[in-house]
Amino acid sequence: MGLRLKHALLALLLVVLAGCTSAAASGPPPTGGELRIAMSAGNIPFPSTPPNEGYEGYRFVGNNIYDGLTRLNLDQSTTLPTPQPSLAESWTTSKDLTTWTFKLRQGVHFHDGTAFDADAVIFQFDRLRTKTSPYYDSKSAASAAAAFRYFKSWRKVDARTVQITTTQPYAWLVWDLAGIFFPSPAVVKKYGNDNYNQHASGTGPFRMTKYVDGEEMELTRNDNYWGGRVKLGRIVLYPQPEPASRLSMLQSGEVDWAEVPSPDSVQQLRNEHYQIEMGKYPHGIMPRFNLFRTPFKDNLKLRQALNYALDRQGTAALLNNVGYPATEYVYDGNPSYTKATQGYSYDVAKAKQLLAEAGYQPGQLTITMAYPTGGSGNMYPDTMMQKLQADFAAIGVHTNLRPLEWNTIISIGLDGLNAKQWSDIDILWASPAAGMIPTGYSATFFCNRPGGLPNAAGLCDPKIDAALTAASQQSDVASQYRYLQQMMDVALKNAYFLFWMHDLNLRVLSPKVHGYVQPQSWWVDFTQITVEED
Amino acid sequence: MLRVAVLRISMAVPILFGVSVIVFLLMNVLPGSAEASLVSDDMSAAERQAIRDELGLNDPLPLRYLHWLGDALQGNLGYSAQRRRDVSDLLMQAWGNTAVLALVSAVFGISLGLWLGYVAGTRRGTLIDRLTGVLSLSGLSIPSFFLAIILLAVFAGWLRLLPSGGANLDSGLLMALRSLVLPVLSGSLITMAITARVTRASIVDVAGADFVETLRAKGLSEWEVRRHILRNAISPVLTTSGVQIGALLGGSVLVETIFRWPGMGLLVFTAISARDLLVVQGATLVIAVTFVLLNLVVDLLQAWIDPRVRGAVS
């Protein structure tokens, strides 16, 4: 009986496997090579507009399949990437910075062969913003809301000109437009919003040629790309949230690029002649004090004490120096970085003194800090939190660690620390793309978020509101950053955050990969990369 | 036999109902919001409420459950806003992948466990008996994720003999079989260990029964005697195998994550993380139905093999 059962099961298995083999397989990659990437995301970002899986979705999927009206110049590593002409080849703005006119690039086609024009722009704006539009996509609209925060109206002027008006003078519209992608209206109309992802079609340098949710995505060079044919033939994306597995994928030669391997593996990989890529970019771990209530509300000395108590260099050493100490919210080299005030050093004596001046003797204060157990872009929370707990203990502050899922941390950021269910949290982990896109400051620094809800951590400083508002209303870029530096200075002096660590964006490439540039951004340019063929 | 089947299937209905209620409640008491991965912190309270309305999250819990149940009974498991796909499509894809892995793991683990248990049980006190003891104890003690990482590092990273992950079921039979080796070894170790221990214990128990002495006294060959022992000892092995296969079909989160195997375990894990309630509900239902059907098959098999069981059931 056992033998018969076994034979039957084996036969069934072979039938299943044989059935599976009939599915279409990809052909050989075009010239320029095939770049296979192990992402840290738990799934393939879906190719919607916008994609999901955070900035990893923009990095690997959004910016490759699609274009925005503007695009960051990610092909260099020397400066913070800024918006450049893309589907809009030029633009003008009214003096009061509320009316923007964009001249669209001519001769651009979507991957399905249809033409890109002003109608396609209006179609997408309506799809993401106009509830009465027949193609309104409420789910994409929710994800894209931040990019539309100051949109008031939009209209087609002619076939290659569109005009956008904003709710207030707003110089950073061109930054927001880098994250609004344009799908082919014909494809959206044909398949509908719910089935669009399997047929995604943009104007970008790569077109989607295979998409198996949960398994892989294949992007093949768009030979008709308006910006000229890119060098790379094909990109293949694999999701792998487990660092040890990403490492094995790289070492086995199955991928040429692995995101964020374990810091412990860096030396070994270097010895094996892999390319270790690290560099400053806008990403930090900057936990937020709960400023709605005591002990941190109106207690500058306590906030300063905890900032002085952090042994940032020690934390970096624990992480094998894949991150480095933060002196302020943004990294030194970011245009928003202020040199007016010195950041917080590691000074236990000063921390103890400030703690006493704040009204707490050693052992008197117990705080609760919520942090994520994982999640893309969170560096190494467990190791870092253990170190933080020890650092605070050294000055006599006891820390209750509250590990939560990443989804829950995001929920807290939405609800705010004044929400009843989160009000017992004293410090909330935060891992902002600090300084990548200036509009990103709005939700974190303003007293009221653009949607009208109070700042999630209770931060409310009129000086910050004034500086940030002024920065967004300057036509001159240098003046924008001057105001942002003022804002950073106020935040630093008042210790509104726990200025902790900057990430170095660790990723590892095979020696076969050439032409890669590590930009000061979460996003990457793939157009100049080549992969040696075996 | 038909009566047994009908009786067992009717008993499954309240089990499935209970499981779906418990999972629904658990998902709703977890901290965090289902819409968190869909919205921006820039949105107004009204905009966020509109999304919650669209997802049905503002309805009272019992109403939400009844909506889901009503749709599920009509074969509609809903649409995952987080994955932008029909839940039934997601489940079919994941269940198919897990079924392939589970089937091979079960065949490998149970066959090996059965053989080791049989050999150890019929050769008590010998070296092979002791080795089986060590092997099965190791199988129970070594966490599957630890074994998976070691196997991955050695056979994929270092020796480059086998792929590091992915189901690769559309890359040809040979590639698919190669992709199965490491996840099967990692996932089936515990199945092998449990089967070996249960088989050995059962064989030892039956071998000491009076009827075995009688068979020998009647002059049956040792081979014939062992065939009788095995037939009488198989019942508990079948029971545990059913549970083991059920567990394998539920998908292993750790093994599927480490080997990038897009199955049920990985699907449920990511769905829980994203508070994708419809996917978790649907997956739980599928896993529970699988368990119930599998146990039914095991019970029927037992009744068929062992007249004592048949009599007890009927």
GROMACS .gro file of N, CA and C in nm, chain B residues 143-232:
model
  270
  677PRO      N    1   1.656   2.344   1.432
  677PRO     CA    2   1.553   2.428   1.369
  677PRO      C    3   1.569   2.427   1.216
  678SER      N    4   1.457   2.422   1.147
  678SER     CA    5   1.463   2.411   1.000
  678SER      C    6   1.531   2.533   0.937
  679PHE      N    7   1.513   2.653   0.999
  679PHE     CA    8   1.574   2.773   0.940
  679PHE      C    9   1.725   2.768   0.951
  680PHE      N   10   1.774   2.708   1.062
  680PHE     CA   11   1.919   2.698   1.082
  680PHE      C   12   1.979   2.603   0.978
  681LEU      N   13   1.914   2.489   0.964
  681LEU     CA   14   1.961   2.392   0.865
  681LEU      C   15   1.956   2.456   0.725
  682ALA      N   16   1.848   2.530   0.699
  682ALA     CA   17   1.831   2.593   0.567
  682ALA      C   18   1.946   2.688   0.537
  683ILE      N   19   1.984   2.769   0.634
  683ILE     CA   20   2.091   2.867   0.611
  683ILE      C   21   2.225   2.796   0.589
  684ILE      N   22   2.249   2.689   0.667
  684ILE     CA   23   2.374   2.614   0.649
  684ILE      C   24   2.377   2.549   0.509
  685LEU      N   25   2.268   2.484   0.472
  685LEU     CA   26   2.263   2.418   0.341
  685LEU      C   27   2.281   2.520   0.229
  686LEU      N   28   2.219   2.635   0.248
  686LEU     CA   29   2.226   2.742   0.148
  686LEU      C   30   2.370   2.790   0.131
  687ALA      N   31   2.435   2.814   0.245
  687ALA     CA   32   2.572   2.866   0.239
  687ALA      C   33   2.665   2.764   0.175
  688VAL      N   34   2.648   2.635   0.208
  688VAL     CA   35   2.741   2.533   0.159
  688VAL      C   36   2.711   2.497   0.012
  689PHE      N   37   2.587   2.458  -0.016
  689PHE     CA   38   2.558   2.402  -0.148
  689PHE      C   39   2.531   2.507  -0.256
  690ALA      N   40   2.485   2.626  -0.215
  690ALA     CA   41   2.461   2.732  -0.314
  690ALA      C   42   2.577   2.832  -0.315
  691GLY      N   43   2.606   2.889  -0.197
  691GLY     CA   44   2.707   2.995  -0.190
  691GLY      C   45   2.848   2.946  -0.214
  692TRP      N   46   2.884   2.835  -0.150
  692TRP     CA   47   3.023   2.789  -0.154
  692TRP      C   48   3.048   2.693  -0.271
  693LEU      N   49   2.975   2.581  -0.274
  693LEU     CA   50   3.000   2.481  -0.378
  693LEU      C   51   2.933   2.515  -0.511
  694ARG      N   52   2.835   2.601  -0.507
  694ARG     CA   53   2.760   2.643  -0.627
  694ARG      C   54   2.699   2.524  -0.701
  695LEU      N   55   2.655   2.426  -0.626
  695LEU     CA   56   2.598   2.306  -0.687
  695LEU      C   57   2.448   2.320  -0.713
  696LEU      N   58   2.382   2.395  -0.627
  696LEU     CA   59   2.237   2.403  -0.635
  696LEU      C   60   2.191   2.549  -0.630
  697PRO      N   61   2.076   2.578  -0.688
  697PRO     CA   62   2.027   2.717  -0.683
  697PRO      C   63   1.994   2.761  -0.541
  698SER      N   64   2.010   2.889  -0.515
  698SER     CA   65   1.990   2.939  -0.379
  698SER      C   66   1.844   2.964  -0.346
  699GLY      N   67   1.759   2.959  -0.444
  699GLY     CA   68   1.618   2.983  -0.412
  699GLY      C   69   1.534   2.999  -0.536
  700GLY      N   70   1.407   3.025  -0.512
  700GLY     CA   71   1.313   3.038  -0.623
  700GLY      C   72   1.252   2.903  -0.654
  701ALA      N   73   1.127   2.904  -0.697
  701ALA     CA   74   1.062   2.777  -0.730
  701ALA      C   75   1.110   2.727  -0.866
  702ASN      N   76   1.138   2.819  -0.959
  702ASN     CA   77   1.190   2.783  -1.091
  702ASN      C   78   1.108   2.674  -1.161
  703LEU      N   79   0.978   2.673  -1.137
  703LEU     CA   80   0.896   2.568  -1.196
  703LEU      C   81   0.871   2.590  -1.345
  704ASP      N   82   0.907   2.707  -1.395
  704ASP     CA   83   0.890   2.730  -1.539
  704ASP      C   84   1.024   2.729  -1.611
  705SER      N   85   1.126   2.672  -1.545
  705SER     CA   86   1.259   2.673  -1.606
  705SER      C   87   1.305   2.534  -1.644
  706GLY      N   88   1.212   2.443  -1.665
  706GLY     CA   89   1.247   2.307  -1.704
  706GLY      C   90   1.248   2.213  -1.585
  707LEU      N   91   1.227   2.085  -1.614
  707LEU     CA   92   1.213   1.985  -1.508
  707LEU      C   93   1.341   1.972  -1.424
  708LEU      N   94   1.455   1.971  -1.493
  708LEU     CA   95   1.581   1.952  -1.420
  708LEU      C   96   1.604   2.067  -1.323
  709MET      N   97   1.583   2.189  -1.370
  709MET     CA   98   1.604   2.307  -1.285
  709MET      C   99   1.504   2.305  -1.169
  710ALA      N  100   1.382   2.265  -1.199
  710ALA     CA  101   1.280   2.260  -1.094
  710ALA      C  102   1.321   2.158  -0.986
  711LEU      N  103   1.370   2.043  -1.031
  711LEU     CA  104   1.412   1.941  -0.934
  711LEU      C  105   1.532   1.988  -0.853
  712ARG      N  106   1.626   2.054  -0.919
  712ARG     CA  107   1.743   2.106  -0.847
  712ARG      C  108   1.700   2.211  -0.744
  713SER      N  109   1.601   2.293  -0.782
  713SER     CA  110   1.554   2.396  -0.689
  713SER      C  111   1.484   2.336  -0.568
  714LEU      N  112   1.434   2.215  -0.583
  714LEU     CA  113   1.360   2.153  -0.474
  714LEU      C  114   1.451   2.094  -0.367
  715VAL      N  115   1.575   2.060  -0.406
  715VAL     CA  116   1.660   1.980  -0.316
  715VAL      C  117   1.677   2.045  -0.179
  716LEU      N  118   1.724   2.169  -0.176
  716LEU     CA  119   1.755   2.232  -0.047
  716LEU      C  120   1.631   2.259   0.037
  717PRO      N  121   1.524   2.318  -0.021
  717PRO     CA  122   1.404   2.336   0.062
  717PRO      C  123   1.345   2.205   0.111
  718VAL      N  124   1.353   2.100   0.028
  718VAL     CA  125   1.297   1.971   0.070
  718VAL      C  126   1.379   1.915   0.187
  719LEU      N  127   1.512   1.922   0.175
  719LEU     CA  128   1.595   1.872   0.284
  719LEU      C  129   1.567   1.948   0.413
  720SER      N  130   1.555   2.080   0.402
  720SER     CA  131   1.531   2.162   0.522
  720SER      C  132   1.393   2.138   0.581
  721GLY      N  133   1.295   2.128   0.493
  721GLY     CA  134   1.157   2.119   0.541
  721GLY      C  135   1.114   1.980   0.582
  722SER      N  136   1.182   1.876   0.529
  722SER     CA  137   1.133   1.740   0.555
  722SER      C  138   1.206   1.672   0.669
  723LEU      N  139   1.307   1.737   0.723
  723LEU     CA  140   1.385   1.672   0.830
  723LEU      C  141   1.297   1.636   0.948
  724ILE      N  142   1.213   1.728   0.987
  724ILE     CA  143   1.128   1.703   1.104
  724ILE      C  144   1.023   1.595   1.072
  725THR      N  145   0.975   1.594   0.949
  725THR     CA  146   0.879   1.490   0.907
  725THR      C  147   0.945   1.353   0.916
  726MET      N  148   1.067   1.347   0.865
  726MET     CA  149   1.142   1.222   0.871
  726MET      C  150   1.160   1.177   1.016
  727ALA      N  151   1.198   1.272   1.101
  727ALA     CA  152   1.227   1.239   1.241
  727ALA      C  153   1.103   1.187   1.312
  728ILE      N  154   0.992   1.257   1.295
  728ILE     CA  155   0.869   1.216   1.363
  728ILE      C  156   0.823   1.080   1.312
  729THR      N  157   0.826   1.065   1.179
  729THR     CA  158   0.781   0.939   1.121
  729THR      C  159   0.869   0.823   1.171
  730ALA      N  160   1.000   0.845   1.175
  730ALA     CA  161   1.091   0.738   1.219
  730ALA      C  162   1.061   0.699   1.363
  731ARG      N  163   1.041   0.796   1.449
  731ARG     CA  164   1.017   0.766   1.591
  731ARG      C  165   0.884   0.694   1.611
  732VAL      N  166   0.781   0.745   1.543
  732VAL     CA  167   0.648   0.683   1.559
  732VAL      C  168   0.650   0.541   1.503
  733THR      N  169   0.713   0.526   1.386
  733THR     CA  170   0.719   0.392   1.323
  733THR      C  171   0.793   0.295   1.413
  734ARG      N  172   0.907   0.338   1.463
  734ARG     CA  173   0.987   0.249   1.548
  734ARG      C  174   0.906   0.207   1.670
  735ALA      N  175   0.845   0.305   1.736
  735ALA     CA  176   0.770   0.275   1.858
  735ALA      C  177   0.654   0.180   1.830
  736SER      N  178   0.587   0.203   1.719
  736SER     CA  179   0.472   0.122   1.683
  736SER      C  180   0.515  -0.020   1.648
  737ILE      N  181   0.624  -0.030   1.574
  737ILE     CA  182   0.675  -0.163   1.536
  737ILE      C  183   0.714  -0.241   1.662
  738VAL      N  184   0.784  -0.174   1.751
  738VAL     CA  185   0.828  -0.240   1.875
  738VAL      C  186   0.706  -0.287   1.954
  739ASP      N  187   0.604  -0.204   1.957
  739ASP     CA  188   0.483  -0.237   2.031
  739ASP      C  189   0.414  -0.360   1.972
  740VAL      N  190   0.397  -0.354   1.840
  740VAL     CA  191   0.324  -0.463   1.774
  740VAL      C  192   0.407  -0.592   1.776
  741ALA      N  193   0.538  -0.579   1.761
  741ALA     CA  194   0.625  -0.698   1.755
  741ALA      C  195   0.616  -0.778   1.884
  742GLY      N  196   0.581  -0.713   1.991
  742GLY     CA  197   0.572  -0.785   2.119
  742GLY      C  198   0.434  -0.843   2.146
  743ALA      N  199   0.342  -0.826   2.052
  743ALA     CA  200   0.204  -0.873   2.075
  743ALA      C  201   0.195  -1.025   2.063
  744ASP      N  202   0.093  -1.080   2.125
  744ASP     CA  203   0.078  -1.226   2.128
  744ASP      C  204   0.060  -1.285   1.989
  745PHE      N  205  -0.013  -1.209   1.903
  745PHE     CA  206  -0.043  -1.270   1.772
  745PHE      C  207   0.085  -1.292   1.691
  746VAL      N  208   0.189  -1.216   1.719
  746VAL     CA  209   0.315  -1.234   1.645
  746VAL      C  210   0.378  -1.368   1.683
  747GLU      N  211   0.372  -1.397   1.812
  747GLU     CA  212   0.421  -1.529   1.858
  747GLU      C  213   0.343  -1.640   1.790
  748THR      N  214   0.211  -1.620   1.780
  748THR     CA  215   0.125  -1.721   1.719
  748THR      C  216   0.163  -1.742   1.572
  749LEU      N  217   0.190  -1.628   1.503
  749LEU     CA  218   0.227  -1.638   1.362
  749LEU      C  219   0.356  -1.718   1.346
  750ARG      N  220   0.450  -1.687   1.437
  750ARG     CA  221   0.578  -1.759   1.429
  750ARG      C  222   0.556  -1.907   1.460
  751ALA      N  223   0.469  -1.935   1.559
  751ALA     CA  224   0.442  -2.074   1.599
  751ALA      C  225   0.377  -2.151   1.485
  752LYS      N  226   0.301  -2.074   1.402
  752LYS     CA  227   0.235  -2.141   1.288
  752LYS      C  228   0.335  -2.169   1.176
  753GLY      N  229   0.457  -2.118   1.190
  753GLY     CA  230   0.561  -2.149   1.094
  753GLY      C  231   0.574  -2.050   0.978
  754LEU      N  232   0.517  -1.929   0.994
  754LEU     CA  233   0.532  -1.829   0.887
  754LEU      C  234   0.678  -1.784   0.877
  755SER      N  235   0.717  -1.751   0.757
  755SER     CA  236   0.855  -1.703   0.739
  755SER      C  237   0.869  -1.568   0.810
  756GLU      N  238   0.995  -1.530   0.840
  756GLU     CA  239   1.018  -1.402   0.908
  756GLU      C  240   0.965  -1.286   0.824
  757TRP      N  241   0.980  -1.294   0.693
  757TRP     CA  242   0.931  -1.190   0.601
  757TRP      C  243   0.779  -1.173   0.615
  758GLU      N  244   0.709  -1.289   0.618
  758GLU     CA  245   0.562  -1.285   0.632
  758GLU      C  246   0.522  -1.224   0.767
  759VAL      N  247   0.596  -1.263   0.871
  759VAL     CA  248   0.566  -1.210   1.005
  759VAL      C  249   0.583  -1.058   1.005
  760ARG      N  250   0.692  -1.012   0.945
  760ARG     CA  251   0.718  -0.867   0.944
  760ARG      C  252   0.612  -0.792   0.864
  761ARG      N  253   0.561  -0.855   0.759
  761ARG     CA  254   0.455  -0.792   0.680
  761ARG      C  255   0.331  -0.770   0.769
  762HIS      N  256   0.302  -0.872   0.852
  762HIS     CA  257   0.188  -0.859   0.943
  762HIS      C  258   0.214  -0.751   1.049
  763ILE      N  259   0.337  -0.748   1.097
  763ILE     CA  260   0.372  -0.646   1.198
  763ILE      C  261   0.354  -0.507   1.140
  764LEU      N  262   0.406  -0.491   1.017
  764LEU     CA  263   0.400  -0.359   0.954
  764LEU      C  264   0.255  -0.315   0.933
  765ARG      N  265   0.172  -0.409   0.887
  765ARG     CA  266   0.032  -0.374   0.859
  765ARG      C  267  -0.038  -0.331   0.989
  766ASN      N  268  -0.008  -0.398   1.098
  766ASN     CA  269  -0.071  -0.364   1.226
  766ASN      C  270  -0.011  -0.237   1.288
   0.00000   0.00000   0.00000
